[in-house]
Short mmCIF file of N, CA and C in Angstrom, two decimals:
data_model
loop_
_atom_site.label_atom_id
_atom_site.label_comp_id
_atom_site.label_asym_id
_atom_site.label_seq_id
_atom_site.Cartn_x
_atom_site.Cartn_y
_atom_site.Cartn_z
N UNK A 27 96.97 151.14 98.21
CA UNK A 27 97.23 152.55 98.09
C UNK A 27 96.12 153.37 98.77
N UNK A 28 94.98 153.09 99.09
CA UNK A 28 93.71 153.60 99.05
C UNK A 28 94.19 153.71 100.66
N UNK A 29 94.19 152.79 101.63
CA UNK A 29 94.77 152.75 102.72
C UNK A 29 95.70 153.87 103.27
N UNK A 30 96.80 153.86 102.43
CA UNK A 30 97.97 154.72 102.59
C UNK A 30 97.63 156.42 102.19
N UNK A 31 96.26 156.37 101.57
CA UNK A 31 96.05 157.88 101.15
C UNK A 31 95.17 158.50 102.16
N UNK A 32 94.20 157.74 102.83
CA UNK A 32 93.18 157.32 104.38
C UNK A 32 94.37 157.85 105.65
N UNK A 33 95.23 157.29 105.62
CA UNK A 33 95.89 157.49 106.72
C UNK A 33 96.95 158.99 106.72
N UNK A 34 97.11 159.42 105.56
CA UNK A 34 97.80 160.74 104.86
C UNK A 34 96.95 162.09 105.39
N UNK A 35 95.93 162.03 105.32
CA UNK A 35 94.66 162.88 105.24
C UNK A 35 93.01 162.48 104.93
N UNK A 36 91.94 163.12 105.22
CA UNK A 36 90.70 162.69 105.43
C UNK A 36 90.49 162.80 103.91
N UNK A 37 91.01 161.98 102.77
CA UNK A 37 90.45 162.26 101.17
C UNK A 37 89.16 161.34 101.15
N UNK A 38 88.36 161.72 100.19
CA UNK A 38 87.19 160.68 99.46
C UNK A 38 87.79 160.02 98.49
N UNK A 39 87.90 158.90 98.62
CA UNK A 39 88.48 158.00 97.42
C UNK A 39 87.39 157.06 96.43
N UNK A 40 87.72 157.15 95.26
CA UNK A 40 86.96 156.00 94.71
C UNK A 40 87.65 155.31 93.55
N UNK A 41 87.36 153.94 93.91
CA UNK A 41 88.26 153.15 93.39
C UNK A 41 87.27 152.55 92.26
N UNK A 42 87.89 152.24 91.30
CA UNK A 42 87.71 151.43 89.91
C UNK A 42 87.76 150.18 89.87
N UNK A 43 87.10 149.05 89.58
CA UNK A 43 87.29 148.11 89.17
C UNK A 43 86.99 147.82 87.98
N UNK A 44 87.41 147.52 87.05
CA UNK A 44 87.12 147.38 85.61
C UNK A 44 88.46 145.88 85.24
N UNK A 45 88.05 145.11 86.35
CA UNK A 45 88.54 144.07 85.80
C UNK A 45 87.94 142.72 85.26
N UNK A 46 86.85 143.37 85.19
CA UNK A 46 86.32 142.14 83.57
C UNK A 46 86.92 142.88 82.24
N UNK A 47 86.86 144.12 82.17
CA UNK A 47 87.74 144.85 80.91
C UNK A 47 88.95 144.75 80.62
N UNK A 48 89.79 144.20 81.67
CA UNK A 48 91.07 144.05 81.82
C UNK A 48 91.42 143.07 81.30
N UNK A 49 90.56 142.01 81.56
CA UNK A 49 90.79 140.32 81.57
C UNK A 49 91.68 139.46 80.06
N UNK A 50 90.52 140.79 78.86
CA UNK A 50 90.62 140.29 77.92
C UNK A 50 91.55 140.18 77.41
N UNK A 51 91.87 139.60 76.11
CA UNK A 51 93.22 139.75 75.62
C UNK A 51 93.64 141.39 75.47
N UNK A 52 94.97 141.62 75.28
CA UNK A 52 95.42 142.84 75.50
C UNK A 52 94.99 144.21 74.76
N UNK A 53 95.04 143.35 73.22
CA UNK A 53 94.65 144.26 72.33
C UNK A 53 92.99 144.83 72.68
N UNK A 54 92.16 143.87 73.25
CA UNK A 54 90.73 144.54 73.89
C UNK A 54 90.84 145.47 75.11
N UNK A 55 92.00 145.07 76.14
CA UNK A 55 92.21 145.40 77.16
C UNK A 55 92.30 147.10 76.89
N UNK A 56 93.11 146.87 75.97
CA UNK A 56 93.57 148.82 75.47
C UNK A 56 92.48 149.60 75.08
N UNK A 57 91.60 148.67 74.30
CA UNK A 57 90.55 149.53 73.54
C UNK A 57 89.65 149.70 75.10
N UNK A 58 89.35 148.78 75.82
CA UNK A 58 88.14 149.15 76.95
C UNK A 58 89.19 150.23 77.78
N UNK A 59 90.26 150.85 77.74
CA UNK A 59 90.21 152.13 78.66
C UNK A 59 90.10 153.02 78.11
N UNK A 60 89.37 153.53 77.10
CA UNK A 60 88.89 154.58 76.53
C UNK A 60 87.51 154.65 77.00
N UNK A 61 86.61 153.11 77.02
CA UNK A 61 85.48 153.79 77.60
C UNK A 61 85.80 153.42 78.85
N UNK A 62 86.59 153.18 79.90
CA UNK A 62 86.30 153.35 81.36
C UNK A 62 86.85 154.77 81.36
N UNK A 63 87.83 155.39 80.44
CA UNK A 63 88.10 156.33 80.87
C UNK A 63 86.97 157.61 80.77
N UNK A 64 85.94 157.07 79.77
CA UNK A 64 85.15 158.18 79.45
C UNK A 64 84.01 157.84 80.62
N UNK A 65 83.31 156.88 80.84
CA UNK A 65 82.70 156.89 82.53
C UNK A 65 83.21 157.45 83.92
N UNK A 66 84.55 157.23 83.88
CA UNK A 66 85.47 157.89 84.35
C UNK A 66 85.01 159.33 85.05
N UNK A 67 84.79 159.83 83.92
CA UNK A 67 85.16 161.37 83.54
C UNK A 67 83.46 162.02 83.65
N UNK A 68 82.84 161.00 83.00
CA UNK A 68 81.06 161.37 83.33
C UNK A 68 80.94 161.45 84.86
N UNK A 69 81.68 159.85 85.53
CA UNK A 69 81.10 160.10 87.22
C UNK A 69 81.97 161.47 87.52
N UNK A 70 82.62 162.15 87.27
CA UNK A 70 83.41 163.04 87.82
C UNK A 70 82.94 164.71 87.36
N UNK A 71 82.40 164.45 86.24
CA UNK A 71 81.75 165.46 85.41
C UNK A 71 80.55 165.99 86.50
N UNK A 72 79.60 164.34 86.67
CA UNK A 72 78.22 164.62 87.28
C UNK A 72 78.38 165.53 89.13
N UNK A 73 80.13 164.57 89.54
CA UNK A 73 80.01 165.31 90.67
C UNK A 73 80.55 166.71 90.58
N UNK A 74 81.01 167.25 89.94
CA UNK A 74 81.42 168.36 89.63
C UNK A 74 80.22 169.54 89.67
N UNK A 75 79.31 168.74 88.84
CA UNK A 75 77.67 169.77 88.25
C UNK A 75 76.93 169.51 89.55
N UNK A 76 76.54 168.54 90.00
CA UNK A 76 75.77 168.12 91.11
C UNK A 76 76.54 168.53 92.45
N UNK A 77 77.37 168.31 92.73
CA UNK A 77 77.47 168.64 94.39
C UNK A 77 78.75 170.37 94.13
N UNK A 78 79.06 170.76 93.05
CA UNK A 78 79.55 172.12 92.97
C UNK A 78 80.84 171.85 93.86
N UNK A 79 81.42 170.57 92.78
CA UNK A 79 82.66 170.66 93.58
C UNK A 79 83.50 171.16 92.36
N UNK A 80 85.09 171.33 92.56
CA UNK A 80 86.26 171.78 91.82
C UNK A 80 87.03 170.66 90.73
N UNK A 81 86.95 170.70 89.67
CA UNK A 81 87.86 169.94 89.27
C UNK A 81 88.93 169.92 89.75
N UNK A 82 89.40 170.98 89.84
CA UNK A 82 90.97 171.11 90.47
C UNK A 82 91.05 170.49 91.63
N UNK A 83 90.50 169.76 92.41
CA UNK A 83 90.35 169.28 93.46
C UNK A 83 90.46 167.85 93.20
N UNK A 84 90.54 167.21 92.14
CA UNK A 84 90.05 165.60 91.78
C UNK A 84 91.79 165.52 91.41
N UNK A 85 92.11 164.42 91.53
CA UNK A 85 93.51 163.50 91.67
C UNK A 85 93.22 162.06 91.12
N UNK A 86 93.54 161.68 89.77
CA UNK A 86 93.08 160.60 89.31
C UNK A 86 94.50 159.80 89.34
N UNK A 87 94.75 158.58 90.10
CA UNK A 87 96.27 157.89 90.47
C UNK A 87 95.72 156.61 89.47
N UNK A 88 96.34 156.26 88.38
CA UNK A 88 96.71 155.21 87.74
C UNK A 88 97.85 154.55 87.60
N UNK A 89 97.89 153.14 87.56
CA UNK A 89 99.11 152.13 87.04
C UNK A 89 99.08 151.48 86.04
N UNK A 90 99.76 151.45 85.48
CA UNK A 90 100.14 150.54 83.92
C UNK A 90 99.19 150.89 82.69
N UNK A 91 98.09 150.13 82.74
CA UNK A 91 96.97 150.48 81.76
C UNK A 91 95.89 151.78 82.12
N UNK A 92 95.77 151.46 83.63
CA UNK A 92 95.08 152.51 84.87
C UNK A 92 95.62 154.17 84.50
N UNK A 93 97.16 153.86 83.96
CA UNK A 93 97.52 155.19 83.79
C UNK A 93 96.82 156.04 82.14
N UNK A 94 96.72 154.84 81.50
CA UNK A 94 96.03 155.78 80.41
C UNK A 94 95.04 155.88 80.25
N UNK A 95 93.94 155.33 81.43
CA UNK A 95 92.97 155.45 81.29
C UNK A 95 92.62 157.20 82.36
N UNK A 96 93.15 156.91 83.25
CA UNK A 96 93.69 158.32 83.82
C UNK A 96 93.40 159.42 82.88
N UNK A 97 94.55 159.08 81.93
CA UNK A 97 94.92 160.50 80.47
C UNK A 97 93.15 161.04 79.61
N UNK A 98 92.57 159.34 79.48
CA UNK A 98 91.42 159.46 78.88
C UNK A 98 90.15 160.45 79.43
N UNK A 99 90.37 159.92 80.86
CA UNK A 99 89.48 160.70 81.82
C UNK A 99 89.70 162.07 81.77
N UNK A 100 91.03 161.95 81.90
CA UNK A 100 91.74 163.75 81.63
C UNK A 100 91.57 164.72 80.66
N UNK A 101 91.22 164.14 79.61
CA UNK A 101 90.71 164.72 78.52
C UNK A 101 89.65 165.41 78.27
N UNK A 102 88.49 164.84 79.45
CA UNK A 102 87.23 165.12 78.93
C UNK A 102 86.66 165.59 80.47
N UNK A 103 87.76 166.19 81.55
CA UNK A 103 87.26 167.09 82.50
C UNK A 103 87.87 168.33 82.47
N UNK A 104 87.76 169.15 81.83
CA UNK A 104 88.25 170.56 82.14
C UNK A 104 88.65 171.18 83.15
N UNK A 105 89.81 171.32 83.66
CA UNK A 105 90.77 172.18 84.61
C UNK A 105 91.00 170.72 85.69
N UNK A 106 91.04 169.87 85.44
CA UNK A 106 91.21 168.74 86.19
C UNK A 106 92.35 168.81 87.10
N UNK A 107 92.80 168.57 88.06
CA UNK A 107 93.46 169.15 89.45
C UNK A 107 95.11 168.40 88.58
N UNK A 108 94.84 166.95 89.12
CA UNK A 108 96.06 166.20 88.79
C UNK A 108 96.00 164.60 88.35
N UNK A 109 96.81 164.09 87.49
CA UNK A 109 96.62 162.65 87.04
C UNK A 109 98.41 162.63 87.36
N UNK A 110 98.27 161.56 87.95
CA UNK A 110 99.58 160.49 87.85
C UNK A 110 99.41 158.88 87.97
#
């Protein structure tokens, strides 16, 4: 996807890996996207305060579990652009 968003327009992307959090059995799997979602939301917080960028400008794209960790992140950035 990261590819296909590169070739769309000049975006900054940053991608997640949080697949040692993933790995675990499911019921752990659920509980660790609350805190990726809340790191999430700190790295996005810090660039927000530090480089005086827009929330409304940030686009958080999740799948399956990715998507609620998305929601989590969403929670805890104020005026946040878009999550899907």
């Amino acid at each position: 996807m990261k590819e296909e968003l590169l070739l769309f327009a000049d975006y900054n992307v940053i991608l997640v890996n949080w697949s040692k959090g993933s790995k675990a059995v499911y019921h752990q799997a659920v509980a660790n996207i609350r805190v990726v979602g809340a790191q999430l939301a700190h790295l996005i917080n810090t660039m927000i305060e530090s480089f005086r960028m827009n929330a409304s400008d940030f686009h958080i794209i999740g799948h399956s579990l990715g998507s609620h960790t998305a929601g989590y992140a969403g929670e805890r950035v104020a005026g946040l652009g878009r999550i899907s």
